[in-house]
mmCIF file of C-alpha atoms in Angstrom:
data_model
loop_
_atom_site.group_PDB
_atom_site.id
_atom_site.type_symbol
_atom_site.label_atom_id
_atom_site.label_comp_id
_atom_site.label_asym_id
_atom_site.label_seq_id
_atom_site.Cartn_x
_atom_site.Cartn_y
_atom_site.Cartn_z
ATOM 1 C CA MET F 1 8.166 1.353 -54.792
ATOM 2 C CA VAL F 2 9.910 -1.105 -52.468
ATOM 3 C CA PHE F 3 11.412 1.802 -50.504
ATOM 4 C CA VAL F 4 7.955 3.296 -49.987
ATOM 5 C CA ALA F 5 6.609 -0.052 -48.729
ATOM 6 C CA VAL F 6 9.579 -0.554 -46.380
ATOM 7 C CA GLY F 7 9.243 3.040 -45.178
ATOM 8 C CA ALA F 8 5.545 2.497 -44.459
ATOM 9 C CA VAL F 9 6.284 -0.684 -42.497
ATOM 10 C CA VAL F 10 9.037 1.029 -40.476
ATOM 11 C CA ALA F 11 6.806 4.045 -39.756
ATOM 12 C CA SER F 12 4.003 1.716 -38.676
ATOM 13 C CA LEU F 13 6.327 -0.204 -36.361
ATOM 14 C CA LEU F 14 7.694 3.016 -34.834
ATOM 15 C CA ALA F 15 4.171 4.344 -34.221
ATOM 16 C CA THR F 16 3.165 1.061 -32.590
ATOM 17 C CA ALA F 17 6.311 1.049 -30.430
ATOM 18 C CA ALA F 18 5.721 4.656 -29.327
ATOM 19 C CA THR F 19 2.126 3.871 -28.358
ATOM 20 C CA ALA F 20 3.187 0.733 -26.491
ATOM 21 C CA PHE F 21 5.923 2.631 -24.641
ATOM 22 C CA ASP F 22 3.491 5.387 -23.653
ATOM 23 C CA GLY F 23 1.033 2.762 -22.389
ATOM 24 C CA TYR F 24 3.797 1.035 -20.453
ATOM 25 C CA GLN F 25 4.878 4.322 -18.827
ATOM 26 C CA PHE F 26 1.261 4.958 -17.798
ATOM 27 C CA TYR F 27 0.876 1.392 -16.482
ATOM 28 C CA GLU F 28 4.120 1.671 -14.517
ATOM 29 C CA SER F 29 3.113 4.972 -12.911
ATOM 30 C CA VAL F 30 -0.299 3.575 -11.952
ATOM 31 C CA THR F 31 0.876 0.234 -10.586
ATOM 32 C CA THR F 32 3.819 1.610 -8.666
ATOM 33 C CA ARG F 33 1.649 4.524 -7.551
ATOM 34 C CA GLY F 34 4.388 7.031 -8.176
ATOM 35 C CA LEU F 35 7.914 7.061 -6.950
ATOM 36 C CA TYR F 36 7.659 9.928 -4.477
ATOM 37 C CA PRO F 37 4.582 9.785 -2.251
ATOM 38 C CA LYS F 38 4.000 12.376 0.428
ATOM 39 C CA GLN F 39 5.814 11.101 3.531
ATOM 40 C CA VAL F 40 3.838 11.451 6.768
ATOM 41 C CA THR F 41 5.244 10.503 10.170
ATOM 42 C CA VAL F 42 2.613 9.592 12.753
ATOM 43 C CA PRO F 43 3.636 9.991 16.424
ATOM 44 C CA ALA F 44 3.624 6.880 18.649
ATOM 45 C CA GLY F 45 0.047 5.997 19.590
ATOM 46 C CA GLY F 46 -1.317 8.556 17.127
ATOM 47 C CA SER F 47 -3.554 8.350 14.101
ATOM 48 C CA TYR F 48 -3.652 10.027 10.706
ATOM 49 C CA GLU F 49 -6.515 10.880 8.376
ATOM 50 C CA VAL F 50 -6.081 10.339 4.644
ATOM 51 C CA TYR F 51 -8.796 9.882 1.994
ATOM 52 C CA LYS F 52 -11.357 10.748 4.719
ATOM 53 C CA THR F 53 -10.272 7.600 6.549
ATOM 54 C CA GLU F 54 -8.452 7.382 9.879
ATOM 55 C CA PHE F 55 -5.517 5.000 10.278
ATOM 56 C CA LYS F 56 -3.842 3.834 13.509
ATOM 57 C CA ALA F 57 -1.186 1.163 13.817
ATOM 58 C CA ALA F 58 0.693 -0.827 16.440
ATOM 59 C CA VAL F 59 3.568 -3.307 16.322
ATOM 60 C CA ALA F 60 4.130 -5.754 19.183
ATOM 61 C CA PRO F 61 6.006 -9.038 19.770
ATOM 62 C CA THR F 62 3.894 -12.164 19.433
ATOM 63 C CA ASP F 63 4.392 -15.876 19.948
ATOM 64 C CA PRO F 64 5.833 -17.710 16.954
ATOM 65 C CA PRO F 65 3.658 -20.307 15.232
ATOM 66 C CA LYS F 66 3.969 -23.939 16.362
ATOM 67 C CA ASP F 67 5.783 -24.947 13.170
ATOM 68 C CA ASN F 68 8.344 -22.139 13.597
ATOM 69 C CA LYS F 69 11.743 -23.102 12.196
ATOM 70 C CA HIS F 70 13.502 -19.907 13.330
ATOM 71 C CA GLY F 71 15.665 -19.757 16.420
ATOM 72 C CA PRO F 72 15.910 -17.177 19.212
ATOM 73 C CA GLU F 73 17.810 -14.766 16.958
ATOM 74 C CA VAL F 74 14.500 -13.574 15.469
ATOM 75 C CA THR F 75 11.302 -12.177 16.944
ATOM 76 C CA TRP F 76 7.822 -12.514 15.494
ATOM 77 C CA LEU F 77 5.875 -9.251 15.441
ATOM 78 C CA ALA F 78 2.105 -8.772 15.248
ATOM 79 C CA ILE F 79 0.989 -5.856 13.094
ATOM 80 C CA ASP F 80 -2.366 -4.277 13.985
ATOM 81 C CA ILE F 81 -3.730 -1.552 11.695
ATOM 82 C CA ARG F 82 -7.061 0.103 12.496
ATOM 83 C CA LYS F 83 -8.988 1.700 9.654
ATOM 84 C CA LYS F 84 -12.102 3.827 10.211
ATOM 85 C CA VAL F 85 -14.001 5.524 7.382
ATOM 86 C CA LEU F 86 -15.053 9.013 8.454
ATOM 87 C CA ASP F 87 -17.216 10.053 5.504
ATOM 88 C CA GLU F 88 -19.765 8.337 3.267
ATOM 89 C CA ASP F 89 -17.736 9.406 0.190
ATOM 90 C CA SER F 90 -14.929 7.077 1.283
ATOM 91 C CA ALA F 91 -17.054 4.068 2.246
ATOM 92 C CA THR F 92 -16.124 2.240 -0.966
ATOM 93 C CA MET F 93 -12.374 2.546 -0.271
ATOM 94 C CA VAL F 94 -12.163 -1.063 0.860
ATOM 95 C CA ALA F 95 -8.688 -2.123 -0.309
ATOM 96 C CA GLU F 96 -5.912 -3.024 2.094
ATOM 97 C CA PRO F 97 -2.885 -0.761 2.355
ATOM 98 C CA THR F 98 0.057 -1.507 0.080
ATOM 99 C CA ASP F 99 3.846 -1.589 0.455
ATOM 100 C CA LEU F 100 3.737 -2.622 4.119
ATOM 101 C CA GLU F 101 7.177 -2.898 5.662
ATOM 102 C CA LEU F 102 9.093 -2.510 8.880
ATOM 103 C CA THR F 103 12.237 -0.357 8.887
ATOM 104 C CA ASP F 104 14.991 -0.084 11.499
ATOM 105 C CA ARG F 105 17.245 2.906 12.235
ATOM 106 C CA ALA F 106 19.873 1.618 9.819
ATOM 107 C CA GLY F 107 17.337 1.666 6.973
ATOM 108 C CA ARG F 108 16.983 -2.117 6.667
ATOM 109 C CA THR F 109 13.478 -3.305 5.816
ATOM 110 C CA TRP F 110 11.354 -6.385 6.422
ATOM 111 C CA VAL F 111 8.150 -7.329 4.647
ATOM 112 C CA VAL F 112 4.851 -7.533 6.504
ATOM 113 C CA GLU F 113 2.626 -10.469 5.565
ATOM 114 C CA LEU F 114 -1.065 -9.609 5.891
ATOM 115 C CA ILE F 115 -3.470 -12.108 7.423
ATOM 116 C CA PRO F 116 -6.737 -12.506 5.499
ATOM 117 C CA GLY F 117 -9.558 -10.738 7.318
ATOM 118 C CA ASP F 118 -13.313 -10.630 7.190
ATOM 119 C CA ARG F 119 -13.733 -7.005 6.152
ATOM 120 C CA PRO F 120 -16.400 -6.114 3.585
ATOM 121 C CA THR F 121 -15.175 -5.995 0.000
ATOM 122 C CA ASP F 122 -17.901 -3.710 -1.357
ATOM 123 C CA ARG F 123 -18.623 -0.967 1.193
ATOM 124 C CA LEU F 124 -17.386 -0.110 4.695
ATOM 125 C CA VAL F 125 -19.633 1.245 7.449
ATOM 126 C CA VAL F 126 -18.881 4.881 8.301
ATOM 127 C CA GLY F 127 -17.541 5.197 11.849
ATOM 128 C CA GLN F 128 -16.850 1.477 12.310
ATOM 129 C CA GLU F 129 -13.260 0.478 12.997
ATOM 130 C CA TYR F 130 -11.855 -2.372 10.891
ATOM 131 C CA ARG F 131 -8.729 -4.347 11.770
ATOM 132 C CA ILE F 132 -6.053 -5.224 9.280
ATOM 133 C CA GLN F 133 -3.609 -7.669 10.816
ATOM 134 C CA GLY F 134 -0.270 -9.002 9.742
ATOM 135 C CA VAL F 135 2.954 -10.584 10.940
ATOM 136 C CA ALA F 136 6.640 -10.042 10.345
ATOM 137 C CA VAL F 137 9.867 -11.645 11.484
ATOM 138 C CA VAL F 138 12.794 -9.388 12.417
ATOM 139 C CA PRO F 139 16.158 -9.862 14.129
ATOM 140 C CA THR F 140 15.644 -9.782 17.910
ATOM 141 C CA GLU F 141 18.086 -6.895 18.366
ATOM 142 C CA VAL F 142 15.815 -4.524 16.350
ATOM 143 C CA LYS F 143 12.395 -5.671 17.601
ATOM 144 C CA ASP F 144 11.929 -2.559 19.749
ATOM 145 C CA GLU F 145 12.996 -0.024 17.134
ATOM 146 C CA VAL F 146 11.351 -1.100 13.857
ATOM 147 C CA GLU F 147 8.637 1.214 12.552
ATOM 148 C CA LEU F 148 5.714 0.320 10.315
ATOM 149 C CA SER F 149 5.110 2.136 7.043
ATOM 150 C CA PHE F 150 2.497 1.633 4.336
ATOM 151 C CA ARG F 151 0.532 3.401 1.624
ATOM 152 C CA PRO F 152 -3.225 3.640 2.151
ATOM 153 C CA SER F 153 -4.957 2.534 -1.034
ATOM 154 C CA SER F 154 -7.102 5.009 -2.949
ATOM 155 C CA TYR F 155 -8.918 2.202 -4.806
ATOM 156 C CA ARG F 156 -12.720 2.376 -4.706
ATOM 157 C CA SER F 157 -14.847 -0.750 -5.122
ATOM 158 C CA ASP F 158 -17.399 1.223 -7.167
ATOM 159 C CA THR F 159 -14.853 2.306 -9.801
ATOM 160 C CA PRO F 160 -15.738 1.033 -13.273
ATOM 161 C CA ILE F 161 -12.954 -1.225 -14.499
ATOM 162 C CA ASP F 162 -12.546 0.818 -17.688
ATOM 163 C CA ASP F 163 -11.680 3.888 -15.572
ATOM 164 C CA LEU F 164 -8.669 2.081 -14.115
ATOM 165 C CA PHE F 165 -6.995 2.316 -17.529
ATOM 166 C CA LYS F 166 -7.840 5.916 -18.438
ATOM 167 C CA LYS F 167 -5.082 8.448 -17.920
ATOM 168 C CA ASP F 168 -7.426 11.272 -16.943
ATOM 169 C CA SER F 169 -9.541 9.195 -14.559
ATOM 170 C CA GLU F 170 -9.808 10.098 -10.879
ATOM 171 C CA ALA F 171 -9.284 6.374 -10.182
ATOM 172 C CA VAL F 172 -5.647 6.523 -11.258
ATOM 173 C CA ARG F 173 -4.566 9.897 -9.897
ATOM 174 C CA ILE F 174 -1.051 9.657 -8.578
ATOM 175 C CA ASP F 175 -0.796 13.154 -7.144
ATOM 176 C CA ASN F 176 -2.555 12.240 -3.905
ATOM 177 C CA LEU F 177 -0.249 9.448 -2.772
ATOM 178 C CA VAL F 178 0.634 9.198 0.890
ATOM 179 C CA GLU F 179 3.020 6.930 2.772
ATOM 180 C CA LEU F 180 2.436 6.717 6.507
ATOM 181 C CA THR F 181 5.206 5.806 8.958
ATOM 182 C CA PHE F 182 4.100 5.026 12.505
ATOM 183 C CA ARG F 183 6.705 5.932 15.101
ATOM 184 C CA LYS F 184 7.517 3.404 17.777
ATOM 185 C CA ARG F 185 8.350 6.022 20.452
#
């Protein structure tokens, strides 16, 4: 009788652990948005359309802030991303891009810090261009070669919260992931 009770407890714990692990795997794939997004290289000065939204980006040196504690060995860069919704179906795709970084020819990366903007958080106007701005600090010797990359978000402001946790929901599809890299030259 004791063996049956212990066996039932062990089976219950294993079933709970398997369910938790499956949920964790799903959570990890959704939050990391997949490990291998489609890589798209955008020519210098060009734009790219993804999720029925056009993206353009530019990176340029900017003046450091007044309280700058860095010396001349680094350069401050202004990041300017332009986002324009091209179709009413994508007007609720209001989230900022994710995984923004600058990369040099050697493969080293630097994080881009976004500056809060005044974009709508519910619905974007079709055809209107919205600016997403940021800054980064890089070694001066690579300031002219670093390239910006990011993943446009597929989040929609009109998605019911419950759908964000359903495996078969369109809201959490990870097969349509794109990473854009904007060439410097």
